[in-house]
Short mmCIF file of C-alpha atoms and ligand atoms in Angstrom, two decimals:
data_model
loop_
_atom_site.label_atom_id
_atom_site.label_comp_id
_atom_site.label_asym_id
_atom_site.label_seq_id
_atom_site.Cartn_x
_atom_site.Cartn_y
_atom_site.Cartn_z
CA UNK A 1 64.58 -36.51 -58.42
CA UNK A 2 62.31 -39.33 -57.86
CA UNK A 3 60.80 -40.46 -54.10
CA UNK A 4 60.78 -43.92 -53.82
CA UNK A 5 58.54 -46.34 -51.18
CA UNK A 6 60.70 -49.56 -51.16
CA UNK A 7 58.57 -52.35 -49.84
CA UNK A 8 60.80 -55.51 -48.80
CA UNK A 9 63.65 -53.10 -48.38
CA UNK A 10 65.47 -56.16 -46.51
CA UNK A 11 65.17 -58.74 -49.06
CA UNK A 12 67.29 -59.38 -52.19
CA UNK A 13 66.14 -57.13 -54.83
CA UNK A 14 65.10 -54.41 -51.77
CA UNK A 15 69.07 -54.37 -50.85
CA UNK A 16 70.01 -54.21 -54.85
CA UNK A 17 67.10 -51.36 -55.34
CA UNK A 18 68.85 -49.01 -52.51
CA UNK A 19 72.11 -49.96 -54.23
CA UNK A 20 70.80 -48.39 -57.31
CA UNK A 21 68.87 -45.66 -55.46
CA UNK A 22 71.50 -44.32 -53.29
CA UNK A 23 73.70 -43.96 -56.99
CA UNK A 24 70.83 -42.11 -58.36
CA UNK A 25 70.45 -40.05 -55.90
CA UNK A 26 66.53 -40.96 -54.75
CA UNK A 27 65.17 -40.24 -51.94
CA UNK A 28 63.56 -43.10 -49.80
CA UNK A 29 59.99 -42.23 -48.86
CA UNK A 30 59.26 -45.90 -47.14
CA UNK A 31 61.18 -48.83 -46.16
CA UNK A 32 59.59 -52.58 -45.23
CA UNK A 33 60.46 -55.60 -44.01
CA UNK A 34 58.87 -58.44 -42.00
CA UNK A 35 60.93 -59.28 -39.11
CA UNK A 36 64.74 -58.54 -40.09
CA UNK A 37 65.50 -55.16 -37.38
CA UNK A 38 68.78 -54.47 -37.52
CA UNK A 39 69.13 -54.35 -41.39
CA UNK A 40 66.15 -52.46 -41.60
CA UNK A 41 67.29 -50.10 -38.76
CA UNK A 42 70.61 -49.45 -40.80
CA UNK A 43 68.61 -48.98 -43.76
CA UNK A 44 66.88 -46.24 -41.91
CA UNK A 45 69.43 -44.76 -40.77
CA UNK A 46 71.50 -44.47 -44.31
CA UNK A 47 68.43 -43.14 -46.23
CA UNK A 48 65.99 -41.18 -43.66
CA UNK A 49 62.46 -42.73 -44.67
CA UNK A 50 60.06 -40.74 -43.15
CA UNK A 51 58.40 -44.24 -42.30
CA UNK A 52 59.52 -47.73 -41.80
CA UNK A 53 57.49 -50.66 -41.05
CA UNK A 54 57.50 -54.29 -39.40
CA UNK A 55 55.20 -56.74 -40.32
CA UNK A 56 56.16 -58.20 -37.21
CA UNK A 57 54.70 -56.41 -34.80
CA UNK A 58 56.86 -57.44 -31.97
CA UNK A 59 59.93 -56.21 -34.55
CA UNK A 60 58.25 -53.15 -34.88
CA UNK A 61 58.46 -52.72 -31.62
CA UNK A 62 62.06 -53.55 -31.39
CA UNK A 63 62.86 -51.14 -34.35
CA UNK A 64 60.73 -48.43 -32.74
CA UNK A 65 63.26 -48.06 -29.71
CA UNK A 66 66.17 -48.58 -31.80
CA UNK A 67 65.31 -45.63 -34.17
CA UNK A 68 63.56 -43.64 -31.14
CA UNK A 69 66.43 -40.70 -31.57
CA UNK A 70 65.93 -40.26 -35.14
CA UNK A 71 62.97 -38.82 -37.18
CA UNK A 72 61.73 -41.69 -38.45
CA UNK A 73 58.18 -42.89 -37.48
CA UNK A 74 57.43 -46.66 -37.05
CA UNK A 75 54.58 -48.71 -37.76
CA UNK A 76 53.42 -52.73 -38.51
CA UNK A 77 51.24 -54.92 -39.82
CA UNK A 78 49.46 -54.49 -42.97
CA UNK A 79 48.24 -50.93 -41.89
CA UNK A 80 51.84 -50.49 -41.80
CA UNK A 81 52.45 -51.47 -45.30
CA UNK A 82 49.61 -49.79 -46.98
CA UNK A 83 50.46 -46.81 -45.14
CA UNK A 84 54.09 -46.59 -47.10
CA UNK A 85 51.85 -47.52 -50.27
CA UNK A 86 49.76 -44.90 -50.31
CA UNK A 87 52.32 -41.93 -48.78
CA UNK A 88 51.54 -38.72 -50.37
CA UNK A 89 54.92 -37.61 -50.76
CA UNK A 90 55.70 -40.87 -52.58
CA UNK A 91 56.26 -40.99 -57.38
CA UNK A 92 57.54 -44.48 -57.55
CA UNK A 93 56.15 -47.82 -54.73
CA UNK A 94 58.81 -50.83 -55.94
CA UNK A 95 57.55 -54.09 -54.06
CA UNK A 96 59.25 -57.04 -53.73
CA UNK A 97 57.63 -58.11 -50.60
CA UNK A 98 57.76 -62.09 -51.06
CA UNK A 99 54.30 -63.31 -51.68
CA UNK A 100 50.37 -62.47 -51.29
CA UNK A 101 51.12 -60.17 -48.89
CA UNK A 102 51.74 -57.84 -51.97
CA UNK A 103 48.48 -57.55 -53.40
CA UNK A 104 46.76 -55.03 -51.12
CA UNK A 105 49.33 -52.17 -51.04
CA UNK A 106 50.13 -52.68 -55.01
CA UNK A 107 46.29 -52.13 -55.41
CA UNK A 108 46.73 -49.05 -52.78
CA UNK A 109 49.33 -47.58 -55.26
CA UNK A 110 47.31 -47.81 -58.45
CA UNK A 111 44.44 -46.52 -56.60
CA UNK A 112 46.60 -43.05 -55.09
CA UNK A 113 47.78 -43.33 -59.61
CA UNK A 114 51.64 -44.51 -58.69
CA UNK A 115 53.76 -46.18 -60.64
CA UNK A 116 54.52 -49.19 -59.37
CA UNK A 117 57.79 -50.96 -59.72
CA UNK A 118 56.77 -54.63 -59.30
CA UNK A 119 59.26 -57.61 -57.98
CA UNK A 120 56.23 -59.53 -56.48
CA UNK A 121 55.07 -61.74 -59.71
CA UNK A 122 52.45 -63.43 -57.10
CA UNK A 123 50.41 -60.46 -57.52
CA UNK A 124 49.68 -60.73 -61.07
CA UNK A 125 49.56 -64.14 -60.91
CA UNK A 126 46.90 -64.03 -57.72
CA UNK A 127 45.27 -60.80 -59.16
CA UNK A 128 46.44 -59.97 -62.61
CA UNK A 129 42.75 -58.85 -64.03
CA UNK A 130 42.17 -57.14 -60.74
CA UNK A 131 45.69 -55.33 -60.58
CA UNK A 132 45.73 -54.18 -64.53
CA UNK A 133 42.05 -53.08 -64.56
CA UNK A 134 42.75 -51.13 -61.28
CA UNK A 135 45.87 -49.22 -63.06
CA UNK A 136 43.79 -48.72 -65.69
CA UNK A 137 41.05 -47.04 -63.92
CA UNK A 138 43.05 -44.44 -61.46
CA UNK A 139 45.99 -43.92 -64.38
CA UNK A 140 48.76 -46.23 -62.44
CA UNK A 141 51.53 -47.27 -64.14
CA UNK A 142 53.24 -50.77 -63.18
CA UNK A 143 56.25 -51.62 -64.62
CA UNK A 144 57.90 -55.06 -64.56
CA UNK A 145 60.96 -55.50 -62.48
CA UNK A 146 61.66 -59.43 -62.85
CA UNK A 147 63.69 -59.80 -65.33
CA UNK A 148 62.15 -61.35 -67.94
CA UNK A 149 59.33 -58.92 -68.45
CA UNK A 150 61.67 -55.98 -68.38
CA UNK A 151 63.49 -58.26 -70.50
CA UNK A 152 60.18 -58.08 -72.80
CA UNK A 153 59.11 -54.79 -71.53
CA UNK A 154 62.30 -53.37 -73.42
CA UNK A 155 61.41 -55.33 -76.54
CA UNK A 156 58.23 -53.69 -76.37
CA UNK A 157 59.64 -50.21 -76.67
CA UNK A 158 58.11 -48.46 -79.54
CA UNK A 159 55.26 -51.45 -80.44
CA UNK A 160 51.69 -49.95 -80.57
CA UNK A 161 49.59 -52.47 -81.91
CA UNK A 162 49.64 -55.81 -79.60
CA UNK A 163 48.83 -57.06 -82.86
CA UNK A 164 51.92 -57.31 -84.14
CA UNK A 165 53.31 -59.19 -82.02
CA UNK A 166 53.13 -62.96 -83.00
CA UNK A 167 55.02 -64.47 -79.68
CA UNK A 168 56.57 -63.79 -76.02
CA UNK A 169 59.76 -66.11 -75.01
CA UNK A 170 60.59 -66.27 -72.20
CA UNK A 171 64.25 -67.91 -71.12
CA UNK A 172 64.56 -69.78 -68.34
CA UNK A 173 67.85 -70.86 -66.76
CA UNK A 174 66.53 -74.55 -66.08
CA UNK A 175 67.45 -73.87 -62.28
CA UNK A 176 69.89 -76.74 -61.07
CA UNK A 177 68.01 -79.68 -62.00
CA UNK A 178 68.20 -79.49 -65.82
CA UNK A 179 68.05 -82.96 -67.47
CA UNK A 180 67.17 -84.87 -64.31
CA UNK A 181 64.15 -87.14 -64.19
CA UNK A 182 61.36 -87.76 -62.48
CA UNK A 183 62.92 -90.38 -59.81
CA UNK A 184 66.10 -88.44 -60.21
CA UNK A 185 64.63 -85.13 -58.56
CA UNK A 186 62.50 -87.82 -56.04
CA UNK A 187 65.78 -87.94 -53.68
CA UNK A 188 67.51 -84.10 -54.37
CA UNK A 189 67.71 -81.91 -51.11
CA UNK A 190 67.03 -78.72 -49.84
CA UNK A 191 71.27 -78.12 -50.12
CA UNK A 192 71.08 -79.47 -53.54
CA UNK A 193 67.88 -76.76 -54.48
CA UNK A 194 69.37 -74.27 -53.07
CA UNK A 195 72.28 -73.83 -55.54
CA UNK A 196 71.44 -71.91 -59.02
CA UNK A 197 73.36 -72.22 -61.66
CA UNK A 198 73.50 -68.30 -62.71
CA UNK A 199 71.42 -65.64 -60.34
CA UNK A 200 71.44 -64.73 -56.51
CA UNK A 201 68.44 -64.69 -55.14
CA UNK A 202 65.85 -65.50 -52.06
CA UNK A 203 65.24 -68.51 -50.89
CA UNK A 204 61.41 -68.87 -52.40
CA UNK A 205 62.31 -67.68 -56.09
CA UNK A 206 65.17 -69.87 -55.97
CA UNK A 207 63.41 -73.11 -55.10
CA UNK A 208 60.77 -71.95 -57.61
CA UNK A 209 63.42 -71.96 -60.04
CA UNK A 210 64.33 -75.86 -59.24
CA UNK A 211 60.57 -77.03 -60.15
CA UNK A 212 60.58 -74.54 -62.72
CA UNK A 213 57.27 -72.97 -61.07
CA UNK A 214 59.06 -70.10 -61.22
CA UNK A 215 58.91 -70.04 -65.49
CA UNK A 216 55.10 -71.39 -64.79
CA UNK A 217 54.30 -68.00 -62.24
CA UNK A 218 56.26 -65.91 -65.06
CA UNK A 219 54.10 -66.74 -68.12
CA UNK A 220 50.83 -66.14 -66.04
CA UNK A 221 52.83 -63.16 -65.06
CA UNK A 222 53.21 -62.37 -69.00
CA UNK A 223 50.17 -62.56 -69.83
CA UNK A 224 48.50 -60.43 -66.78
CA UNK A 225 51.14 -57.31 -68.08
CA UNK A 226 51.33 -57.96 -71.66
CA UNK A 227 47.40 -58.77 -72.11
CA UNK A 228 48.25 -61.87 -74.18
CA UNK A 229 46.83 -65.36 -74.49
CA UNK A 230 48.85 -68.24 -73.06
CA UNK A 231 49.26 -69.47 -76.73
CA UNK A 232 51.25 -65.74 -77.67
CA UNK A 233 53.73 -66.76 -74.55
CA UNK A 234 56.56 -69.59 -74.33
CA UNK A 235 59.64 -70.78 -72.73
CA UNK A 236 62.71 -71.69 -73.96
CA UNK A 237 65.78 -73.51 -72.05
CA UNK A 238 68.97 -71.15 -71.86
CA UNK A 239 71.44 -72.21 -69.60
CA UNK A 240 73.59 -68.93 -69.91
CA UNK A 241 71.34 -66.23 -68.63
CA UNK A 242 72.55 -63.86 -70.96
CA UNK A 243 69.58 -63.54 -73.29
CA UNK A 244 66.75 -62.44 -70.39
CA UNK A 245 63.90 -63.06 -72.95
CA UNK A 246 62.81 -62.45 -76.26
CA UNK A 247 59.64 -60.69 -78.72
CA UNK A 248 58.74 -62.39 -82.29
CA UNK A 249 56.69 -60.14 -84.27
CA UNK A 250 54.46 -60.91 -87.08
CA UNK A 251 57.55 -60.32 -89.90
CA UNK A 252 59.52 -63.02 -87.72
CA UNK A 253 62.02 -60.41 -86.29
CA UNK A 254 62.97 -61.15 -82.76
CA UNK A 255 64.17 -58.83 -80.42
CA UNK A 256 66.62 -59.87 -77.58
CA UNK A 257 67.77 -57.98 -74.64
CA UNK A 258 71.03 -58.96 -73.48
CA UNK A 259 73.14 -58.12 -70.14
CA UNK A 260 74.71 -60.23 -67.04
CA UNK A 261 72.51 -61.68 -64.88
CA UNK A 262 72.61 -58.47 -62.66
CA UNK A 263 68.80 -57.44 -60.96
CA UNK A 264 70.00 -54.22 -60.68
CA UNK A 265 69.61 -53.26 -64.48
CA UNK A 266 65.83 -54.44 -64.66
CA UNK A 267 65.48 -52.68 -61.09
CA UNK A 268 66.97 -49.15 -62.29
CA UNK A 269 65.14 -49.10 -65.97
CA UNK A 270 61.88 -49.35 -63.99
CA UNK A 271 62.28 -46.36 -61.85
CA UNK A 272 63.85 -44.71 -65.16
CA UNK A 273 61.29 -45.50 -67.83
CA UNK A 274 60.88 -43.99 -70.37
CA UNK A 275 64.64 -42.71 -70.17
CA UNK A 276 67.94 -44.90 -70.07
CA UNK A 277 71.17 -43.59 -67.63
CA UNK A 278 74.38 -44.93 -66.97
CA UNK A 279 73.93 -47.31 -63.83
CA UNK A 280 75.22 -49.79 -61.60
CA UNK A 281 75.10 -53.03 -63.53
CA UNK A 282 77.66 -54.58 -64.59
CA UNK A 283 78.64 -54.43 -68.74
CA UNK A 284 78.18 -57.85 -70.28
CA UNK A 285 81.36 -58.50 -72.18
CA UNK A 286 80.47 -59.73 -75.76
CA UNK A 287 83.75 -61.54 -76.88
CA UNK A 288 84.21 -63.23 -73.16
CA UNK A 289 80.31 -64.60 -73.89
CA UNK A 290 79.72 -68.78 -73.51
CA UNK A 291 78.23 -69.63 -76.80
CA UNK A 292 74.12 -68.84 -76.54
CA UNK A 293 72.24 -71.99 -76.54
CA UNK A 294 68.35 -73.08 -76.41
CA UNK A 295 66.57 -76.43 -75.62
CA UNK A 296 62.91 -77.27 -74.79
CA UNK A 297 61.46 -76.99 -71.61
CA UNK A 298 61.03 -80.28 -69.66
CA UNK A 299 57.32 -80.68 -68.21
CA UNK A 300 57.38 -84.34 -67.49
CA UNK A 301 59.85 -84.25 -65.31
CA UNK A 302 59.12 -80.83 -64.12
CA UNK A 303 55.50 -80.71 -63.57
CA UNK A 304 54.92 -77.31 -61.51
CA UNK A 305 55.14 -75.70 -65.36
CA UNK A 306 52.25 -78.20 -66.38
CA UNK A 307 49.81 -77.32 -63.56
CA UNK A 308 50.34 -73.44 -64.06
CA UNK A 309 49.70 -73.28 -67.64
CA UNK A 310 46.78 -75.63 -66.64
CA UNK A 311 46.13 -73.20 -63.90
CA UNK A 312 46.64 -70.30 -66.84
CA UNK A 313 44.29 -71.35 -68.99
CA UNK A 314 41.41 -72.58 -66.92
CA UNK A 315 41.35 -68.57 -65.37
CA UNK A 316 39.39 -67.01 -62.46
CA UNK A 317 41.08 -68.24 -59.56
CA UNK A 318 43.02 -71.42 -60.47
CA UNK A 319 46.02 -69.30 -60.85
CA UNK A 320 45.60 -68.04 -57.01
CA UNK A 321 45.20 -71.47 -56.01
CA UNK A 322 47.89 -72.98 -57.84
CA UNK A 323 50.49 -69.69 -56.57
CA UNK A 324 48.75 -70.69 -52.62
CA UNK A 325 49.61 -73.91 -52.87
CA UNK A 326 53.16 -73.52 -54.04
CA UNK A 327 53.95 -70.85 -51.17
CA UNK A 328 52.55 -72.99 -48.66
CA UNK A 329 54.46 -76.09 -50.40
CA UNK A 330 57.51 -74.74 -51.29
CA UNK A 331 57.54 -73.22 -47.52
CA UNK A 332 57.39 -77.32 -45.99
CA UNK A 333 60.43 -77.85 -48.40
CA UNK A 334 62.44 -74.93 -46.88
CA UNK A 335 61.53 -76.72 -43.74
CA UNK A 336 62.49 -79.80 -44.47
CA UNK A 337 59.14 -80.84 -44.17
CA UNK A 338 58.79 -82.48 -47.22
CA UNK A 339 60.33 -83.77 -50.71
CA UNK A 340 60.66 -82.15 -53.40
CA UNK A 341 58.57 -83.66 -55.41
CA UNK A 342 55.94 -83.09 -53.57
CA UNK A 343 55.71 -79.65 -53.89
CA UNK A 344 53.72 -80.59 -57.45
CA UNK A 345 51.94 -83.30 -55.73
CA UNK A 346 50.48 -80.89 -53.36
CA UNK A 347 50.01 -77.92 -55.77
CA UNK A 348 48.44 -80.65 -58.08
CA UNK A 349 45.93 -81.98 -54.51
CA UNK A 350 44.95 -78.05 -54.22
CA UNK A 351 43.97 -77.38 -58.29
CA UNK A 352 42.08 -80.61 -57.86
CA UNK A 353 40.04 -80.24 -54.57
CA UNK A 354 39.50 -76.43 -54.44
CA UNK A 355 36.35 -75.05 -56.30
CA UNK A 356 37.60 -72.27 -59.31
CA UNK A 357 35.36 -69.21 -59.43
CA UNK A 358 35.39 -67.47 -62.69
CA UNK A 359 35.88 -63.49 -63.07
CA UNK A 360 36.84 -63.11 -59.60
CA UNK A 361 36.58 -60.27 -57.12
CA UNK A 362 39.52 -59.53 -54.38
CA UNK A 363 37.54 -61.96 -51.65
CA UNK A 364 36.91 -64.82 -54.01
CA UNK A 365 40.89 -64.30 -54.74
CA UNK A 366 41.73 -64.30 -50.81
CA UNK A 367 39.33 -67.05 -50.45
CA UNK A 368 40.71 -68.90 -53.10
CA UNK A 369 44.20 -68.33 -51.60
CA UNK A 370 43.21 -69.48 -48.00
CA UNK A 371 41.25 -72.53 -49.34
CA UNK A 372 44.53 -73.32 -51.17
CA UNK A 373 47.15 -73.00 -48.41
CA UNK A 374 44.49 -75.50 -46.57
CA UNK A 375 44.57 -78.16 -49.12
CA UNK A 376 48.14 -78.08 -49.31
CA UNK A 377 48.98 -77.69 -46.16
MG1 MG B 1 62.41 -63.66 -63.13
#
């Protein structure tokens, strides 16, 4: 029996986490959302957390009225999010909030020595060293929920000496625009970008998949999680999304994790590790699998991947600048204000304009994020 605080419960990962929690018979201690009041109310009535949080203060007021007949305490804003992350009676904090807002709650939970199941990759991209150091110092744990990083984590079970790892190989579906040229990509629409071939996800990450920035962010995430240099992490296009990632060892053995494109498996493994238990994820039938194919990634027509690697190479606050600018650019693209290829252009501008600080403090990272957002806006 585990007690889970779920940050970001109304998004795609949040809703799938609740399916897993329900199957496992776990308890929910806190649920948080941005402003999806109706869904959050329904979730609160079903899972009876002690605390519910809306980031948006007006939405929190509405929720408070709706839940007046229950024992659920309602709070708002970052204070509420931190209270959910720091709850004393919680075993695992699963953070599925979108973007940089997830950083402070992650640090707060790690300082309490909690297990953090991390679906919020921006946290590790912006402040990976700080997050990993905080986990080490306070005895907290970070378990990946991202499907690629969970696959790598599964392939690393039993590995005691990281020196034996030659290379992590992250698979990429290639998104809806694989094979297109820069010129063709100038003309694509938001509707096209939101059609992901294999995974059903939130809008921001779906656009990140289309630009390949998602793979860039995942390379940085893997560097931080597994403490490996950029040269030891590569990406390969695997259109079928059946192999979720691989680890190549020094003896040339390659281990892979296969499965259906079902996020409930990595979510469940982050909650039950080191155990495995029967779960809700769909079974993979090998005999009805399509042939598995592999192709190189394309950094010329998908410059976001090259920009992410350049930021990873530079280190310090460069990755926070990359992420902050990308969040703003994707937001503008989703709002119909800019074109698809303006996303890499805006990220590149921010990386050129905002000075990089090495060995950054939390304040340096937050400042770099702010400056990057301004430069990309
Ligand atoms: Mg992923």
